[in-house]
Short mmCIF file of C-alpha atoms and ligand atoms in Angstrom, two decimals:
data_model
loop_
_atom_site.label_atom_id
_atom_site.label_comp_id
_atom_site.label_asym_id
_atom_site.label_seq_id
_atom_site.Cartn_x
_atom_site.Cartn_y
_atom_site.Cartn_z
CA MET A 1 134.40 91.11 116.39
CA PRO A 2 130.66 90.41 114.72
CA LYS A 3 129.52 93.35 112.60
CA SER A 4 127.45 95.46 115.03
CA TYR A 5 123.78 96.91 113.97
CA GLU A 6 121.60 99.35 115.32
CA ASN A 7 117.75 99.76 115.27
CA TYR A 8 116.46 102.29 113.19
CA VAL A 9 113.99 104.76 115.10
CA ASN A 10 112.42 108.74 114.32
CA GLY A 11 115.49 108.76 111.21
CA ARG A 12 118.80 107.84 113.70
CA TRP A 13 120.66 104.57 113.97
CA THR A 14 120.61 103.89 117.53
CA GLY A 15 121.20 100.96 120.31
CA PRO A 16 118.57 99.23 122.46
CA LYS A 17 117.74 100.42 125.52
CA SER A 18 117.76 96.85 126.57
CA ASP A 19 121.69 96.78 126.47
CA SER A 20 120.85 93.44 124.90
CA LEU A 21 122.36 91.88 121.92
CA PHE A 22 121.20 88.75 119.82
CA GLN A 23 123.67 87.03 117.09
CA ARG A 24 122.96 85.46 114.28
CA GLU A 25 124.54 82.75 112.39
CA ASN A 26 125.31 81.29 109.13
CA PRO A 27 122.45 78.18 108.25
CA ALA A 28 125.30 77.36 105.97
CA THR A 29 128.47 77.64 107.74
CA GLY A 30 128.03 78.92 110.87
CA GLU A 31 129.54 81.84 111.07
CA ILE A 32 128.11 84.09 112.60
CA ILE A 33 126.46 87.05 110.28
CA GLY A 34 126.34 90.04 112.96
CA SER A 35 125.11 91.14 116.63
CA PHE A 36 121.48 92.94 116.92
CA PRO A 37 119.28 94.84 119.36
CA ASP A 38 117.48 93.12 121.08
CA SER A 39 114.95 95.65 121.68
CA GLY A 40 112.72 96.27 124.60
CA ALA A 41 109.70 97.29 126.04
CA GLN A 42 111.20 101.47 125.68
CA ASP A 43 113.02 100.01 122.18
CA VAL A 44 109.51 99.24 121.11
CA ALA A 45 107.53 102.06 122.44
CA ASP A 46 110.32 104.61 121.92
CA ALA A 47 109.62 103.55 117.56
CA VAL A 48 105.47 103.44 118.13
CA THR A 49 106.63 107.10 119.19
CA ALA A 50 108.35 108.52 115.85
CA ALA A 51 105.58 105.92 114.14
CA VAL A 52 102.83 108.82 115.93
CA GLY A 53 104.58 111.60 115.47
CA ALA A 54 105.40 111.04 111.39
CA PHE A 55 101.74 110.07 110.84
CA GLU A 56 100.23 113.33 110.48
CA SER A 57 102.89 115.04 108.06
CA TRP A 58 102.91 111.09 106.03
CA ARG A 59 99.40 110.96 106.09
CA LEU A 60 98.76 114.40 104.74
CA THR A 61 101.24 114.14 101.83
CA PRO A 62 100.38 114.20 98.39
CA ALA A 63 100.08 110.61 97.37
CA PRO A 64 102.35 110.54 94.64
CA ARG A 65 104.78 112.64 96.10
CA ARG A 66 105.24 109.36 97.82
CA ALA A 67 104.68 107.67 95.77
CA GLU A 68 108.19 108.98 93.71
CA ILE A 69 110.13 107.61 97.30
CA LEU A 70 109.16 104.32 96.77
CA PHE A 71 109.93 104.77 93.35
CA ARG A 72 114.10 105.54 94.35
CA ALA A 73 113.43 102.71 96.91
CA ALA A 74 112.46 99.94 93.82
CA GLU A 75 115.72 102.06 91.36
CA LEU A 76 118.17 101.17 94.60
CA MET A 77 117.56 97.74 95.51
CA LEU A 78 117.30 97.16 91.37
CA ALA A 79 120.66 98.79 91.73
CA ARG A 80 121.88 96.36 94.39
CA LYS A 81 120.18 93.38 93.42
CA GLU A 82 123.22 91.23 92.98
CA GLU A 83 124.52 92.43 96.83
CA LEU A 84 120.81 92.17 98.32
CA ALA A 85 120.72 88.95 97.71
CA ARG A 86 123.63 87.73 98.61
CA ASP A 87 123.23 88.21 102.44
CA VAL A 88 119.77 86.83 101.75
CA THR A 89 121.52 83.77 101.08
CA VAL A 90 124.42 83.57 104.06
CA GLU A 91 121.42 84.85 106.79
CA MET A 92 118.75 82.05 105.16
CA GLY A 93 120.42 80.08 103.16
CA LYS A 94 118.52 80.02 100.08
CA VAL A 95 120.27 79.08 96.82
CA LEU A 96 121.24 82.41 94.87
CA LYS A 97 118.90 82.89 92.10
CA GLU A 98 116.48 81.68 94.95
CA ALA A 99 117.40 85.33 97.15
CA ARG A 100 117.56 86.87 93.72
CA GLY A 101 114.07 85.88 93.40
CA ASP A 102 113.52 87.14 96.23
CA VAL A 103 114.76 90.47 96.21
CA GLN A 104 113.40 90.64 92.60
CA GLU A 105 109.38 90.06 94.53
CA ALA A 106 110.65 93.25 96.29
CA ILE A 107 111.54 95.28 93.99
CA ASP A 108 108.68 94.46 92.23
CA MET A 109 106.56 95.05 95.21
CA THR A 110 107.81 97.90 95.36
CA TYR A 111 107.30 99.54 91.83
CA TYR A 112 103.28 98.73 92.13
CA ALA A 113 102.86 100.26 95.03
CA ALA A 114 104.34 103.17 93.67
CA GLY A 115 102.69 103.20 90.48
CA GLU A 116 99.52 103.11 92.83
CA GLY A 117 100.85 106.28 94.39
CA ARG A 118 98.55 107.90 91.07
CA ARG A 119 95.93 105.77 90.44
CA MET A 120 94.66 104.48 93.67
CA ALA A 121 91.52 105.40 92.99
CA GLY A 122 88.28 105.49 94.93
CA GLN A 123 84.65 105.59 93.11
CA THR A 124 81.49 108.61 92.14
CA LEU A 125 78.60 107.44 92.64
CA PRO A 126 74.56 108.72 91.85
CA ALA A 127 73.11 109.84 94.89
CA GLU A 128 69.53 109.37 95.22
CA LEU A 129 68.79 112.80 96.20
CA PRO A 130 69.11 115.79 93.60
CA ASN A 131 72.02 117.94 93.75
CA LYS A 132 73.97 115.70 95.53
CA PHE A 133 76.93 113.85 94.91
CA ALA A 134 78.52 111.30 96.33
CA MET A 135 81.83 109.31 96.23
CA THR A 136 84.30 107.20 98.00
CA VAL A 137 88.50 107.99 99.07
CA ARG A 138 91.19 105.46 101.01
CA GLN A 139 92.01 106.69 104.48
CA PRO A 140 94.86 105.09 106.31
CA HIS A 141 94.07 103.15 109.54
CA GLY A 142 97.69 105.30 111.80
CA ILE A 143 100.36 103.41 112.75
CA VAL A 144 100.64 99.72 111.09
CA ALA A 145 103.39 97.60 112.99
CA ALA A 146 104.51 94.29 110.36
CA ILE A 147 106.29 91.68 111.77
CA THR A 148 107.39 88.94 109.07
CA PRO A 149 109.71 85.73 108.81
CA TRP A 150 112.34 85.29 107.80
CA ASN A 151 111.61 83.06 104.65
CA PHE A 152 111.32 85.60 102.17
CA PRO A 153 113.22 88.58 104.46
CA THR A 154 113.37 91.02 101.34
CA ALA A 155 109.73 90.40 100.01
CA ILE A 156 107.80 90.32 102.75
CA PRO A 157 108.30 93.45 104.57
CA CYS A 158 108.16 95.09 100.98
CA TRP A 159 104.72 93.06 100.90
CA LYS A 160 103.61 94.91 104.13
CA LEU A 161 106.34 97.78 104.19
CA MET A 162 105.05 99.38 100.27
CA PRO A 163 101.18 98.99 100.94
CA ALA A 164 100.34 100.51 104.14
CA LEU A 165 102.85 103.50 103.44
CA ILE A 166 101.98 104.39 99.92
CA THR A 167 98.32 104.31 101.28
CA GLY A 168 99.60 106.75 104.41
CA ASN A 169 100.59 104.69 107.35
CA THR A 170 103.65 105.21 109.21
CA ALA A 171 105.15 101.92 110.33
CA VAL A 172 107.18 100.21 113.04
CA PHE A 173 109.08 97.11 111.10
CA LYS A 174 110.10 94.59 113.58
CA PRO A 175 111.66 91.52 111.55
CA SER A 176 112.57 87.54 112.34
CA PRO A 177 115.91 87.53 114.38
CA LEU A 178 116.50 85.04 112.15
CA SER A 179 116.61 87.35 108.49
CA PRO A 180 117.96 91.08 110.31
CA LEU A 181 120.39 91.28 107.86
CA SER A 182 118.28 92.26 105.22
CA ALA A 183 115.91 93.91 107.17
CA SER A 184 118.57 96.78 108.06
CA ASN A 185 119.33 96.68 104.19
CA LEU A 186 115.72 97.54 103.16
CA VAL A 187 115.91 100.39 106.13
CA ARG A 188 118.43 101.67 104.69
CA ILE A 189 117.55 101.98 101.21
CA LEU A 190 114.39 103.88 102.26
CA GLU A 191 116.14 106.30 104.59
CA GLU A 192 118.22 106.43 101.15
CA ALA A 193 115.40 107.24 99.48
CA GLY A 194 114.58 110.22 100.91
CA LEU A 195 112.28 108.15 103.73
CA PRO A 196 111.50 111.43 106.31
CA PRO A 197 112.54 110.26 109.31
CA GLY A 198 109.30 108.63 112.13
CA VAL A 199 107.83 107.06 109.01
CA VAL A 200 109.54 103.78 108.50
CA ASN A 201 111.04 102.02 112.76
CA LEU A 202 112.92 99.11 112.82
CA VAL A 203 113.19 97.47 116.07
CA PHE A 204 115.32 94.40 116.03
CA GLY A 205 113.89 91.77 118.83
CA GLY A 206 112.52 88.22 119.06
CA ASP A 207 108.80 87.38 120.72
CA GLN A 208 109.11 89.39 123.28
CA THR A 209 109.79 92.21 121.20
CA GLY A 210 106.82 91.10 118.89
CA ALA A 211 104.91 90.83 121.72
CA ALA A 212 105.24 94.53 122.57
CA LEU A 213 104.99 96.04 119.42
CA VAL A 214 101.46 94.02 119.01
CA GLU A 215 100.22 95.31 123.16
CA ASP A 216 101.66 98.94 121.91
CA PRO A 217 98.08 100.98 122.04
CA ARG A 218 98.96 103.67 119.83
CA VAL A 219 99.20 100.78 116.54
CA SER A 220 96.03 101.05 114.49
CA MET A 221 96.65 97.89 112.60
CA VAL A 222 99.26 94.68 112.91
CA SER A 223 100.09 93.03 109.69
CA PHE A 224 102.07 89.64 110.73
CA THR A 225 102.84 87.42 108.60
CA GLY A 226 104.21 83.52 110.67
CA SER A 227 102.94 80.87 112.64
CA LEU A 228 99.73 79.87 113.42
CA GLU A 229 100.28 79.71 116.78
CA VAL A 230 101.23 83.16 116.74
CA GLY A 231 98.80 84.68 114.66
CA ARG A 232 95.89 83.50 116.35
CA GLU A 233 97.54 84.88 120.03
CA ILE A 234 98.01 88.11 118.23
CA ALA A 235 94.46 88.25 115.90
CA ALA A 236 93.27 87.57 119.97
CA HIS A 237 95.02 90.82 121.40
CA CYS A 238 93.32 93.01 118.60
CA GLY A 239 90.24 91.85 118.42
CA ARG A 240 89.73 92.32 122.00
CA ASN A 241 91.75 96.05 121.64
CA SER A 242 89.47 96.76 118.47
CA LYS A 243 93.11 96.55 116.29
CA ARG A 244 92.97 95.49 112.41
CA VAL A 245 95.00 93.12 111.95
CA HIS A 246 96.60 91.11 108.67
CA LEU A 247 97.42 87.30 109.06
CA GLU A 248 99.11 85.76 106.44
CA LEU A 249 99.92 81.99 108.11
CA GLY A 250 100.85 78.15 106.99
CA GLY A 251 99.80 76.16 104.65
CA LYS A 252 99.57 72.27 103.58
CA ASN A 253 99.82 72.92 99.98
CA ALA A 254 98.73 70.18 97.21
CA ILE A 255 99.33 68.96 93.53
CA ILE A 256 97.06 67.11 91.91
CA VAL A 257 98.03 64.27 89.45
CA LEU A 258 94.88 63.09 87.60
CA ASP A 259 95.64 59.91 85.14
CA ASP A 260 95.85 62.27 81.88
CA ALA A 261 98.56 64.12 83.89
CA ASP A 262 101.97 65.26 81.88
CA VAL A 263 104.11 63.34 84.15
CA ASP A 264 107.24 64.61 83.34
CA LEU A 265 105.46 67.89 83.50
CA ALA A 266 104.21 67.10 87.17
CA ILE A 267 107.17 66.14 88.09
CA GLU A 268 109.92 69.50 87.80
CA GLY A 269 106.61 71.35 89.34
CA ALA A 270 106.83 68.59 92.48
CA VAL A 271 109.90 69.20 92.55
CA TRP A 272 110.60 72.77 92.38
CA SER A 273 108.05 72.85 94.88
CA ALA A 274 108.66 70.39 97.37
CA PHE A 275 112.22 71.01 97.77
CA GLY A 276 113.04 75.09 96.31
CA THR A 277 113.93 77.01 99.51
CA SER A 278 114.73 74.20 101.36
CA GLY A 279 110.60 73.77 101.66
CA GLN A 280 110.30 76.40 103.86
CA ARG A 281 107.49 78.53 101.65
CA CYS A 282 104.42 79.04 102.88
CA THR A 283 103.66 77.81 99.15
CA ALA A 284 105.19 74.70 99.49
CA ALA A 285 104.30 71.38 98.54
CA SER A 286 103.89 69.01 101.24
CA ARG A 287 101.59 67.22 99.44
CA MET A 288 101.43 65.20 96.45
CA ILE A 289 97.79 64.18 95.51
CA VAL A 290 98.80 61.30 92.53
CA HIS A 291 96.20 59.30 90.51
CA GLU A 292 96.66 55.40 91.66
CA ALA A 293 96.85 54.89 87.36
CA VAL A 294 100.08 57.23 87.59
CA ALA A 295 101.25 57.22 91.31
CA GLU A 296 103.80 54.84 90.30
CA PRO A 297 105.89 56.52 87.90
CA PHE A 298 105.16 59.91 89.27
CA THR A 299 106.86 58.27 92.91
CA ASP A 300 109.89 56.96 91.30
CA GLN A 301 110.69 59.83 89.17
CA LEU A 302 110.33 61.88 92.17
CA VAL A 303 112.86 60.26 95.09
CA ALA A 304 114.91 59.10 92.19
CA ARG A 305 115.06 62.93 91.32
CA ALA A 306 114.78 63.96 95.25
CA GLY A 307 117.46 62.18 96.00
CA ALA A 308 119.75 63.41 93.03
CA LEU A 309 119.47 66.29 95.04
CA ARG A 310 122.69 68.28 96.32
CA LEU A 311 122.58 70.21 99.01
CA GLY A 312 125.25 73.07 99.77
CA ASP A 313 126.07 76.01 100.90
CA GLY A 314 123.51 78.17 98.33
CA LEU A 315 126.25 80.59 97.69
CA GLU A 316 128.03 78.14 95.84
CA ILE A 317 126.64 77.18 92.44
CA ALA A 318 125.41 73.15 91.83
CA THR A 319 123.94 73.60 94.84
CA ASP A 320 120.36 72.86 94.46
CA VAL A 321 118.68 73.26 98.21
CA GLY A 322 120.40 75.53 100.39
CA PRO A 323 120.05 74.58 104.38
CA VAL A 324 116.80 74.79 106.93
CA VAL A 325 117.33 77.90 108.68
CA SER A 326 118.41 76.96 112.67
CA SER A 327 118.60 74.63 114.62
CA ASP A 328 115.36 74.30 115.69
CA SER A 329 114.11 73.74 112.06
CA ILE A 330 115.99 70.67 112.48
CA ALA A 331 114.61 69.21 115.08
CA LYS A 332 110.71 69.73 113.96
CA ILE A 333 111.97 67.68 110.89
CA GLN A 334 113.58 65.28 111.88
CA SER A 335 110.16 64.61 115.26
CA TYR A 336 108.07 64.40 112.13
CA MET A 337 110.70 61.50 110.59
CA GLU A 338 109.68 59.92 113.90
CA ILE A 339 105.13 60.79 113.59
CA GLY A 340 105.02 59.54 110.04
CA ARG A 341 106.69 56.27 110.74
CA GLU A 342 104.36 55.75 113.79
CA GLU A 343 101.48 57.05 112.10
CA GLY A 344 102.56 54.05 108.94
CA ALA A 345 103.93 55.75 106.44
CA ALA A 346 107.28 54.55 104.77
CA ILE A 347 110.78 56.83 103.63
CA ALA A 348 110.64 56.14 99.85
CA CYS A 349 114.14 58.77 100.48
CA GLY A 350 115.87 61.07 102.97
CA GLY A 351 114.95 61.07 106.45
CA SER A 352 117.60 62.09 107.98
CA ARG A 353 119.85 65.46 108.49
CA ALA A 354 122.47 65.33 106.53
CA ALA A 355 126.25 64.90 107.60
CA GLY A 356 129.22 64.89 105.99
CA ASN A 357 130.27 66.15 102.64
CA GLY A 358 131.09 70.37 103.96
CA LEU A 359 127.64 69.63 105.31
CA ASP A 360 128.77 69.73 108.74
CA CYS A 361 128.55 73.59 110.22
CA GLY A 362 125.50 73.76 109.27
CA TYR A 363 121.78 72.39 109.39
CA PHE A 364 120.89 70.68 106.05
CA PHE A 365 118.58 68.06 105.63
CA GLN A 366 117.91 65.41 103.52
CA PRO A 367 115.69 66.04 100.97
CA THR A 368 112.68 63.20 102.21
CA VAL A 369 109.48 61.65 100.53
CA PHE A 370 106.56 59.83 102.31
CA THR A 371 104.98 57.40 100.51
CA ASP A 372 101.81 55.02 101.62
CA VAL A 373 100.39 58.21 103.61
CA LYS A 374 97.08 58.66 104.04
CA PRO A 375 94.93 61.89 104.24
CA ALA A 376 94.29 62.64 108.16
CA MET A 377 97.78 61.21 109.11
CA ARG A 378 99.79 64.70 110.69
CA ILE A 379 102.17 64.22 108.15
CA ALA A 380 99.72 64.90 105.85
CA GLN A 381 97.67 67.41 108.12
CA GLU A 382 100.29 69.80 109.59
CA GLU A 383 102.93 72.08 108.24
CA ILE A 384 106.58 70.58 109.23
CA PHE A 385 108.48 73.72 107.40
CA GLY A 386 110.53 71.72 105.64
CA PRO A 387 112.17 69.73 102.20
CA VAL A 388 109.53 66.55 103.03
CA THR A 389 106.87 65.51 100.76
CA ASP A 390 103.45 63.13 100.98
CA VAL A 391 102.65 61.21 98.30
CA ILE A 392 99.00 60.10 98.43
CA THR A 393 97.13 58.23 96.29
CA CYS A 394 93.53 59.54 94.91
CA SER A 395 90.93 56.93 92.67
CA ASP A 396 89.45 60.02 90.77
CA LEU A 397 89.33 63.92 90.75
CA ASP A 398 86.70 64.56 93.70
CA GLN A 399 88.49 62.84 95.80
CA ALA A 400 91.86 64.38 94.96
CA VAL A 401 89.82 67.39 95.30
CA ALA A 402 87.83 66.72 98.66
CA ILE A 403 91.80 65.31 99.73
CA ASN A 404 92.94 68.51 99.10
CA ASN A 405 90.00 70.52 101.31
CA ASP A 406 90.14 68.71 104.24
CA VAL A 407 93.35 70.37 105.72
CA PRO A 408 93.27 72.93 108.05
CA TYR A 409 95.45 75.89 106.04
CA GLY A 410 94.29 76.91 102.71
CA LEU A 411 96.99 78.75 101.04
CA VAL A 412 96.93 77.36 96.98
CA ALA A 413 97.05 74.26 94.97
CA ALA A 414 98.01 72.76 91.76
CA ILE A 415 96.38 70.46 89.99
CA TYR A 416 98.06 68.76 86.13
CA THR A 417 95.57 67.54 83.95
CA ARG A 418 95.29 67.67 79.95
CA ASP A 419 91.78 67.66 80.46
CA ILE A 420 90.20 71.14 80.35
CA SER A 421 86.87 70.23 81.81
CA LYS A 422 88.75 69.39 85.19
CA ALA A 423 90.56 71.91 85.00
CA PHE A 424 88.05 73.67 85.28
CA SER A 425 85.72 71.62 87.65
CA ALA A 426 89.03 71.64 89.90
CA LEU A 427 89.71 75.50 90.49
CA GLU A 428 86.33 76.13 90.65
CA ARG A 429 86.28 73.40 93.95
CA ILE A 430 89.70 73.79 95.47
CA HIS A 431 89.08 76.24 98.89
CA THR A 432 92.69 77.87 98.74
CA GLY A 433 93.48 81.34 98.16
CA MET A 434 95.42 80.26 95.07
CA VAL A 435 95.52 77.53 92.09
CA TYR A 436 97.72 76.30 89.44
CA ILE A 437 97.23 74.51 86.67
CA ASN A 438 99.47 72.90 85.02
CA ALA A 439 102.28 74.46 87.45
CA GLY A 440 103.30 74.28 90.59
CA THR A 441 102.34 75.15 93.65
CA ILE A 442 105.49 78.29 93.31
CA GLY A 443 105.10 81.20 91.26
CA ALA A 444 102.80 84.28 92.45
CA GLU A 445 102.64 87.37 91.15
CA VAL A 446 102.94 91.08 93.14
CA HIS A 447 99.67 92.50 91.03
CA LEU A 448 97.57 89.72 91.73
CA PRO A 449 96.50 89.40 95.52
CA PHE A 450 98.21 86.97 97.68
CA GLY A 451 96.77 85.06 100.50
CA GLY A 452 94.71 81.74 102.13
CA THR A 453 91.27 80.66 102.65
CA ARG A 454 90.47 78.95 106.42
CA ALA A 455 93.89 78.99 108.60
CA THR A 456 96.08 80.29 106.24
CA GLY A 457 94.65 84.07 107.30
CA ASN A 458 91.87 85.80 108.55
CA GLY A 459 90.11 87.25 104.38
CA HIS A 460 92.88 89.35 103.80
CA ARG A 461 95.54 89.73 100.54
CA GLU A 462 98.51 90.29 100.45
CA ALA A 463 99.22 92.42 97.68
CA GLY A 464 97.83 93.94 94.20
CA GLN A 465 95.39 96.50 94.22
CA ALA A 466 93.73 94.03 97.07
CA ALA A 467 96.44 95.11 99.59
CA LEU A 468 95.33 98.95 99.63
CA ASP A 469 91.74 97.28 101.27
CA SER A 470 93.93 95.70 103.95
CA TYR A 471 95.92 99.46 104.43
CA SER A 472 93.20 101.52 104.21
CA GLU A 473 89.49 102.15 105.88
CA TRP A 474 86.76 103.43 102.94
CA LYS A 475 84.80 106.28 104.00
CA SER A 476 82.25 107.05 101.98
CA VAL A 477 81.88 111.93 101.34
CA TYR A 478 78.07 113.16 100.36
CA VAL A 479 78.47 116.62 98.62
CA ASP A 480 74.41 118.15 99.15
CA TYR A 481 74.66 121.30 96.96
CA SER A 482 71.17 121.85 96.80
CA GLY A 483 71.19 124.49 99.94
CA ARG A 484 68.85 122.27 101.33
CA LEU A 485 68.26 119.73 104.61
CA GLN A 486 67.57 116.67 101.65
CA LYS A 487 66.69 113.80 103.78
CA ALA A 488 67.92 110.44 102.37
CA GLN A 489 65.67 107.16 102.66
CA ILE A 490 62.52 110.06 103.20
CA ASP A 491 62.42 112.49 100.36
CA ARG A 492 61.44 110.42 97.64
P1 NAD B 736 106.73 82.86 114.06
O1 NAD B 736 104.87 82.73 114.17
O2 NAD B 736 107.57 82.17 115.45
O3 NAD B 736 108.21 84.58 113.56
C1 NAD B 736 106.91 85.26 112.40
C2 NAD B 736 107.10 87.06 113.58
O4 NAD B 736 106.19 86.21 114.50
C3 NAD B 736 108.72 87.28 113.60
O5 NAD B 736 109.22 87.98 113.49
C4 NAD B 736 108.57 86.94 115.39
O6 NAD B 736 109.70 86.94 116.54
C5 NAD B 736 107.89 86.57 116.00
N1 NAD B 736 106.68 86.30 117.00
C6 NAD B 736 106.76 85.99 117.61
N2 NAD B 736 106.04 85.22 118.71
C7 NAD B 736 105.58 86.34 118.33
C8 NAD B 736 104.31 87.44 119.48
N3 NAD B 736 103.81 86.68 120.26
N4 NAD B 736 103.91 88.36 119.68
C9 NAD B 736 104.71 88.87 118.14
N5 NAD B 736 105.48 89.09 117.48
C10 NAD B 736 105.77 87.21 117.81
O7 NAD B 736 107.20 82.39 112.48
P2 NAD B 736 108.68 82.07 111.44
O8 NAD B 736 109.45 80.29 111.42
O9 NAD B 736 109.13 83.79 111.05
O10 NAD B 736 107.97 81.47 110.50
C11 NAD B 736 107.52 80.92 109.50
C12 NAD B 736 105.96 80.54 109.62
O11 NAD B 736 105.15 81.60 108.77
C13 NAD B 736 105.20 79.10 108.52
O12 NAD B 736 104.35 79.18 108.83
C14 NAD B 736 105.02 80.13 107.30
O13 NAD B 736 103.82 79.14 106.92
C15 NAD B 736 104.49 81.01 107.96
N6 NAD B 736 104.57 81.61 106.16
C16 NAD B 736 103.71 82.76 106.39
C17 NAD B 736 103.61 82.89 105.17
C18 NAD B 736 102.38 84.00 104.01
O14 NAD B 736 102.37 84.55 103.04
N7 NAD B 736 100.63 82.99 104.54
C19 NAD B 736 104.45 83.83 104.56
C20 NAD B 736 105.59 83.27 104.59
C21 NAD B 736 105.69 82.45 106.11
#
């Protein structure tokens, strides 16, 4: 019998009133990991009720006290890093060393947010009238719905929950049904760290559960990371209902390799950025925009390196690339192989589901490189979210930047060049939320803002000081100690 997991509502682990369950399998082996509540509308409503009940007291808890709980949670995560990482690998497939990175990012974010408990500065500003004092303070939104994907099952929930908590919000957390185990682990740690009942509530389930949460009128803010299609639906609902909404959506990220680049270094960045986490990162490099003078050696090396990557269970030390997350994912990636062929691109390596050598029980896809790709092709415009990358050639920096910018998304870009003028010119003109010079598209750190332009988001950012702006609102405060009516703009 698979292990059964429960929702966490108002400080208690509890089965779903929906009486419905779903199971999650290990994508490398097909083994069932556990069964989880497929929560219905009543389960969601109960969780929101708990968050509402806890809000006032949590909001009024001094931020340094709130921070102490987060700090303890970070310590617990650090102590359990290895087991948390193994569960990440088991439920969504990324190789263990990357799973450790996922957990480390969660730890970093939690420490960082805890530090804000004694900082979280507002401003003191001059007032335009005498005997008057002006300042700004942050205030929480209220109830935050944190809806997360499966590809960073520990880091992304912490990116959302920790800044939401430190700024005084309470939360209902709805993780992806493809990564429920890590969500359960994280909430257990928050409970053990001493988080009061109702401050974070966990409801498992899929799209319907998420939709019920978004639609609960008591939810003040939705923080969503996931696909563009779902993000647009959520934004439309929030727009109609005056809810705050924070969106982190897809990417179609590029690495630009100029003719003066260190090609060997660029190859290292390209392999890691295209095939790490089996290409299932929002920051994955799914386009290589390569100067025609170095296109041949670059492509030859990329194809050779992609073909040599060892597929397997992410728990095994020899594995370079784990499975993709599900059978739907395999079907989607496979469909893009057909689309690419029909559009006239060539498959230089990979191109199909991997089989044999113990891979038959899991969802493995061969690392794939498309060549002869034109910038307008669907394979160069749409997010495939698998171990697939395109090589597109360009003739100079201007063309490379234009190709980079001519996609709907704007999360991250990288450029390899030894020419500092070209590097600065590119970073100024590339229209993405993050840019790397002489490094791949992966490597965000939690104290810098994370997020993208255009269809990748709605202008908010995760992480860094910017996260505080997502999870709180400014209150401007005027204290008039003149003892008389003073009229701004009029008494001069
Ligand atoms: P998804 O949109 O299918 O699901 C994301 C979450 O939304 C899940 O918890 C899901 O159950 C829930 N959901 C689905 N329909 C819903 C609805 N109608 N209302 C409310 N909730 C709903 O995305 P996914 O497959 O889990 O994740 C992959 C996507 O996430 C990719 O597009 C990837 O680029 C993106 N992503 C973006 C970032 C970023 O920071 N920009 C980070 C990681 C992943």
